[in-house]
PDB file of C-alpha atoms in Angstrom:
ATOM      1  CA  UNK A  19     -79.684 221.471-149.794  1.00  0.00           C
ATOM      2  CA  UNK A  20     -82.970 222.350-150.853  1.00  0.00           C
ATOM      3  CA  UNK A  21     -86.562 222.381-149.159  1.00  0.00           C
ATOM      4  CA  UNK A  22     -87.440 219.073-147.494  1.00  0.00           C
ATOM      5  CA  UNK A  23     -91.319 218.169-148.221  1.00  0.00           C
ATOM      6  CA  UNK A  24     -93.307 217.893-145.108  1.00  0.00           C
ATOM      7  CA  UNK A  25     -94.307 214.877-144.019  1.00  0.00           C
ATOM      8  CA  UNK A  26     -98.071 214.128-142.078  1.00  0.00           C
ATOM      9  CA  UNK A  27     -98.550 211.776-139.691  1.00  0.00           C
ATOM     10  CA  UNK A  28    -101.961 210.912-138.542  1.00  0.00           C
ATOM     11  CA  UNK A  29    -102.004 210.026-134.429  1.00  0.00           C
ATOM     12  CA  UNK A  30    -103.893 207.549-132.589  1.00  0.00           C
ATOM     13  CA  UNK A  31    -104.891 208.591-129.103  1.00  0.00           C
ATOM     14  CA  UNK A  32    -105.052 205.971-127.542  1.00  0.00           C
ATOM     15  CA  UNK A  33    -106.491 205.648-123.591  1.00  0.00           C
ATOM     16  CA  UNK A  34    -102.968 204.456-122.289  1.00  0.00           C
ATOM     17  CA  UNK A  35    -102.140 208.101-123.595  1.00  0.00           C
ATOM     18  CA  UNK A  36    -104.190 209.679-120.779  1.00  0.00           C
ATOM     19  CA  UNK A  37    -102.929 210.949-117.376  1.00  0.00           C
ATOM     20  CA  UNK A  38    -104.367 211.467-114.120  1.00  0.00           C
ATOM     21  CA  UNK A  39    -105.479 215.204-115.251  1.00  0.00           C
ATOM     22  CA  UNK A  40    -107.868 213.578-118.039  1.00  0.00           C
ATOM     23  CA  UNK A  41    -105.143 214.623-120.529  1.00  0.00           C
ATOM     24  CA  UNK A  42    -102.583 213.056-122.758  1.00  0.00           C
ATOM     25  CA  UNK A  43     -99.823 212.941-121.079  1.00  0.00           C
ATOM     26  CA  UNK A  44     -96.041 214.520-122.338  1.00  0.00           C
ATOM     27  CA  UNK A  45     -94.690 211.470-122.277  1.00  0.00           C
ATOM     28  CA  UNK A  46     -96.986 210.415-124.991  1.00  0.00           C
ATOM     29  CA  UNK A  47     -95.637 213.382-127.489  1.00  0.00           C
ATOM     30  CA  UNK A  48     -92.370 211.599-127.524  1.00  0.00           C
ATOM     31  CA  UNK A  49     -93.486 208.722-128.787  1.00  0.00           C
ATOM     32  CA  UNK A  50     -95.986 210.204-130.906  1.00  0.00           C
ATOM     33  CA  UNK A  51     -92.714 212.114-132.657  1.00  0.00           C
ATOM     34  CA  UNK A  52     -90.660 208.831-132.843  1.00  0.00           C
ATOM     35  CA  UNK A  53     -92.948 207.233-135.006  1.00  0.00           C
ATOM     36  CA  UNK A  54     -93.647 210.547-137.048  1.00  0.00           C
ATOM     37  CA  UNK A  55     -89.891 210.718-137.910  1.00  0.00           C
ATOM     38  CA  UNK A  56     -89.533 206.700-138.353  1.00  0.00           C
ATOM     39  CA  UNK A  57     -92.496 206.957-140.566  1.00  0.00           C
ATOM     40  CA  UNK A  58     -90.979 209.552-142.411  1.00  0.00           C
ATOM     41  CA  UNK A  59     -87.953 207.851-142.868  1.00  0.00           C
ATOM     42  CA  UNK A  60     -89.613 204.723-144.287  1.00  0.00           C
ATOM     43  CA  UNK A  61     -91.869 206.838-146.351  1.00  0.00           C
ATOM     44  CA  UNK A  62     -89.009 207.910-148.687  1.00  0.00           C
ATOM     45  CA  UNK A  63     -85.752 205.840-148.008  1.00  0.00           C
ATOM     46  CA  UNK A  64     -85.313 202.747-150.433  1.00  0.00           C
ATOM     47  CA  UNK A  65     -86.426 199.491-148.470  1.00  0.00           C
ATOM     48  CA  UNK A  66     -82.736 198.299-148.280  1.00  0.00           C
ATOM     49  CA  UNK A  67     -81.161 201.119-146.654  1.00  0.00           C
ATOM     50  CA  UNK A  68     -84.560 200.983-144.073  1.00  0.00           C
ATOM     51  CA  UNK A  69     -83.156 197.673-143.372  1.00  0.00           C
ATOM     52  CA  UNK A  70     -79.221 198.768-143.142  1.00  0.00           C
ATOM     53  CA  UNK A  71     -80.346 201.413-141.142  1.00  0.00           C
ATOM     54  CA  UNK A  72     -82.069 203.005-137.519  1.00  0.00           C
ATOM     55  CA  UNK A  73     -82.002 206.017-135.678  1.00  0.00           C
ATOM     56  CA  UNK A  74     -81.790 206.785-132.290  1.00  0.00           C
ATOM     57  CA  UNK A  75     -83.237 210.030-130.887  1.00  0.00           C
ATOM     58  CA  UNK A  76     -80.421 212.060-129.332  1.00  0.00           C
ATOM     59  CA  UNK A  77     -82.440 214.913-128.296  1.00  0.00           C
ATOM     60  CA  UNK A  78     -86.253 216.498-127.898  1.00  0.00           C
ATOM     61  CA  UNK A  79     -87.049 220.031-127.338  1.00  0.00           C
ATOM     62  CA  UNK A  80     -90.952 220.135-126.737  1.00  0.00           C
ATOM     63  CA  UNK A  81     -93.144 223.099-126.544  1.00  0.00           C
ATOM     64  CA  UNK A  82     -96.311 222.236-125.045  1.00  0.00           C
ATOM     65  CA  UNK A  83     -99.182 224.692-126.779  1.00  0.00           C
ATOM     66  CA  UNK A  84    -102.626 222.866-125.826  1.00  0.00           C
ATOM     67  CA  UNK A  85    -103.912 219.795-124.497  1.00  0.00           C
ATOM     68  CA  UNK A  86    -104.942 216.881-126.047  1.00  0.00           C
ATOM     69  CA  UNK A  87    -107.530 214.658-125.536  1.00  0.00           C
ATOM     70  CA  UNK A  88    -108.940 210.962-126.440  1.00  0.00           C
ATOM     71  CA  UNK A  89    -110.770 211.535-129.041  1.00  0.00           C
ATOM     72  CA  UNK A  90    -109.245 214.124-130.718  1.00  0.00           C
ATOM     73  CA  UNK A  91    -107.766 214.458-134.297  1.00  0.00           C
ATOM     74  CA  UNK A  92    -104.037 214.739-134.155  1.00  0.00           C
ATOM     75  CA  UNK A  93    -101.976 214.934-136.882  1.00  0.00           C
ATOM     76  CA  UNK A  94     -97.926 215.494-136.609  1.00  0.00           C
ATOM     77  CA  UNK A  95     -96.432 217.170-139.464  1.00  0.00           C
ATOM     78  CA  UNK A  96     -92.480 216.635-140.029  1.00  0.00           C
ATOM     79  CA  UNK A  97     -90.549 218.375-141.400  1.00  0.00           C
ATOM     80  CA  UNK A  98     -86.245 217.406-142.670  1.00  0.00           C
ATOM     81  CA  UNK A  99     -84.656 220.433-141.729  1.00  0.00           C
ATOM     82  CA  UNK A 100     -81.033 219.179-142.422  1.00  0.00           C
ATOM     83  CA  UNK A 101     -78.764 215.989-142.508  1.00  0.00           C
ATOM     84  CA  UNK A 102     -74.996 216.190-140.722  1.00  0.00           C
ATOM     85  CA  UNK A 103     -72.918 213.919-141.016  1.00  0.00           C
ATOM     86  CA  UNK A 104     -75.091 210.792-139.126  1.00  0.00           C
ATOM     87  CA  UNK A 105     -76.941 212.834-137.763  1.00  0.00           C
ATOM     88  CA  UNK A 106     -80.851 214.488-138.711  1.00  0.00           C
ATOM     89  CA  UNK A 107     -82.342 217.393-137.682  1.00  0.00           C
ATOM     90  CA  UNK A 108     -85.994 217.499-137.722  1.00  0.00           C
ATOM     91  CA  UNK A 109     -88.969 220.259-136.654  1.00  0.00           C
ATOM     92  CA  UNK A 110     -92.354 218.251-135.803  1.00  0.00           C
ATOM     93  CA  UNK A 111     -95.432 220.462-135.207  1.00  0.00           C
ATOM     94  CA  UNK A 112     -98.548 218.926-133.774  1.00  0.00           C
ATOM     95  CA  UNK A 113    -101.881 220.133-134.437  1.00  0.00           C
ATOM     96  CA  UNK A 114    -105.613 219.461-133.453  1.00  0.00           C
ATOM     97  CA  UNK A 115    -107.102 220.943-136.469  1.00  0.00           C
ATOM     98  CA  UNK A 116    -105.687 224.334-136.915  1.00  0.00           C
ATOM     99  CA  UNK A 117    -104.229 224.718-133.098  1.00  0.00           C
ATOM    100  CA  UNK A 118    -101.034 223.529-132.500  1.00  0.00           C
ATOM    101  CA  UNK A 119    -100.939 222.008-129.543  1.00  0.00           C
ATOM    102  CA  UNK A 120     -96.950 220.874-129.464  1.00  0.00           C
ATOM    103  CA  UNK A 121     -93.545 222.127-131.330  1.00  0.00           C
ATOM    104  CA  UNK A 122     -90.748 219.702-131.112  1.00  0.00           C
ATOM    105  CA  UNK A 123     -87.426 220.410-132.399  1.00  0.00           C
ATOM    106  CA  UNK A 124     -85.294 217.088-132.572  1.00  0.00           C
ATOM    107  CA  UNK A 125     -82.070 215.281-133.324  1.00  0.00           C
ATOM    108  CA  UNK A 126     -81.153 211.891-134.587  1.00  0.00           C
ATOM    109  CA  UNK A 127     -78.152 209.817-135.338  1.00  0.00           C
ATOM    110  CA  UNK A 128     -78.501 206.799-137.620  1.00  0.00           C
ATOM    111  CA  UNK A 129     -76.719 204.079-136.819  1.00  0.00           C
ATOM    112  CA  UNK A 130     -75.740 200.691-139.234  1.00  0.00           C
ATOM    113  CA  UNK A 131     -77.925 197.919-138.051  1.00  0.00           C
ATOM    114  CA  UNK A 132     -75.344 195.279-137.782  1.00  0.00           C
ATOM    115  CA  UNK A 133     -72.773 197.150-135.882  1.00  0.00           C
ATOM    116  CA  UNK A 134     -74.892 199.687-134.278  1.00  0.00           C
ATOM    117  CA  UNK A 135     -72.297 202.389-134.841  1.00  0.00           C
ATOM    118  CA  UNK A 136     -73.146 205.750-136.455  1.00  0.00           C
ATOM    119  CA  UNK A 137     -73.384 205.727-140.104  1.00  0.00           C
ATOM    120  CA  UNK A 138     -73.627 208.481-142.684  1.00  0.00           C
ATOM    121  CA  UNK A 139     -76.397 208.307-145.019  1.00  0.00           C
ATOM    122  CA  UNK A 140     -75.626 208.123-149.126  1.00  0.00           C
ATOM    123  CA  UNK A 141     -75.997 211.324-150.915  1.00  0.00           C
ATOM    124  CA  UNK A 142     -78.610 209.461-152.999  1.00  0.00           C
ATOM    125  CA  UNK A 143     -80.503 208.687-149.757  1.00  0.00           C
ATOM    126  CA  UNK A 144     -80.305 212.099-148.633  1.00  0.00           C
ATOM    127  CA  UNK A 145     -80.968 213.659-151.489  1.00  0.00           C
ATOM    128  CA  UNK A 146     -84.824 211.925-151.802  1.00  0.00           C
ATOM    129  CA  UNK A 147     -85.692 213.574-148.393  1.00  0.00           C
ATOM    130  CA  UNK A 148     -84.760 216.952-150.464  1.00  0.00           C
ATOM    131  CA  UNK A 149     -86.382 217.268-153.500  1.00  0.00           C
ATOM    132  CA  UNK A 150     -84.876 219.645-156.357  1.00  0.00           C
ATOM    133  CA  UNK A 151     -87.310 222.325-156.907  1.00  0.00           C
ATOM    134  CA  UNK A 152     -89.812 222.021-160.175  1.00  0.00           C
ATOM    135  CA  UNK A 153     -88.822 223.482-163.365  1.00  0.00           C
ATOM    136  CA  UNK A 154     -90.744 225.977-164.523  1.00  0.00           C
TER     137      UNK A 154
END
């Protein structure tokens, strides 16, 4: 396969985010990377197979840099790694400007809407999340 194009996602902190410590709270990250990597998803996939298809997380790995705080800028920038079978691998960094403040490293299997049973993606589907390289 070839390089995947990052994908940014802009986050809202919102005050539900905060904890007792004045801080967002980890819980929050997870979300935050759920809708980075559904966003993603329905950034490039044709509307029909967004419809025919969802994805349930199967695993997080999160490495907490920084804090974050409301108010802060937070962006979430995905990035495809590789497609098995039903399932997606991902890498999602989150930064505050130029500190990264989380690493996640995540799995996901998609699933057919109707039956809720894994399902394996279309090579054309795939193959939109990995752009061929430009000609020179």
């Amino acid at each position: 396969m070839n390089t995947a194009t990052p994908h940014n996602y802009p986050i809202p902190i919102d005050s539900s985010d905060i904890d007792f410590m004045g801080h967002v709270n980890n819980a929050s990250y997870l979300k935050w990377v759920q809708d980075a990597v559904i966003d993603h998803w329905r950034s490039l996939a044709p509307p029909e197979a967004v419809a025919r298809h969802l994805w349930v997380a199967l695993k997080h790995e999160i490495t907490y840099r920084r804090p974050t705080f409301l108010g802060d800028d937070v962006i979430a920038t995905v990035l495809l790694e590789k497609v098995q079978g039903a399932r997606a691998f991902y890498q999602t960094v989150i930064r505050r400007g130029e500190d990264v403040v989380a690493e996640v490293r995540s799995s996901w299997c998609c699933v057919d809407a109707s039956t809720l049973r894994p399902a394996r993606l279309a090579r054309e589907i795939v193959d939109r999340f990995f752009p061929a390289p430009a000609a020179d």
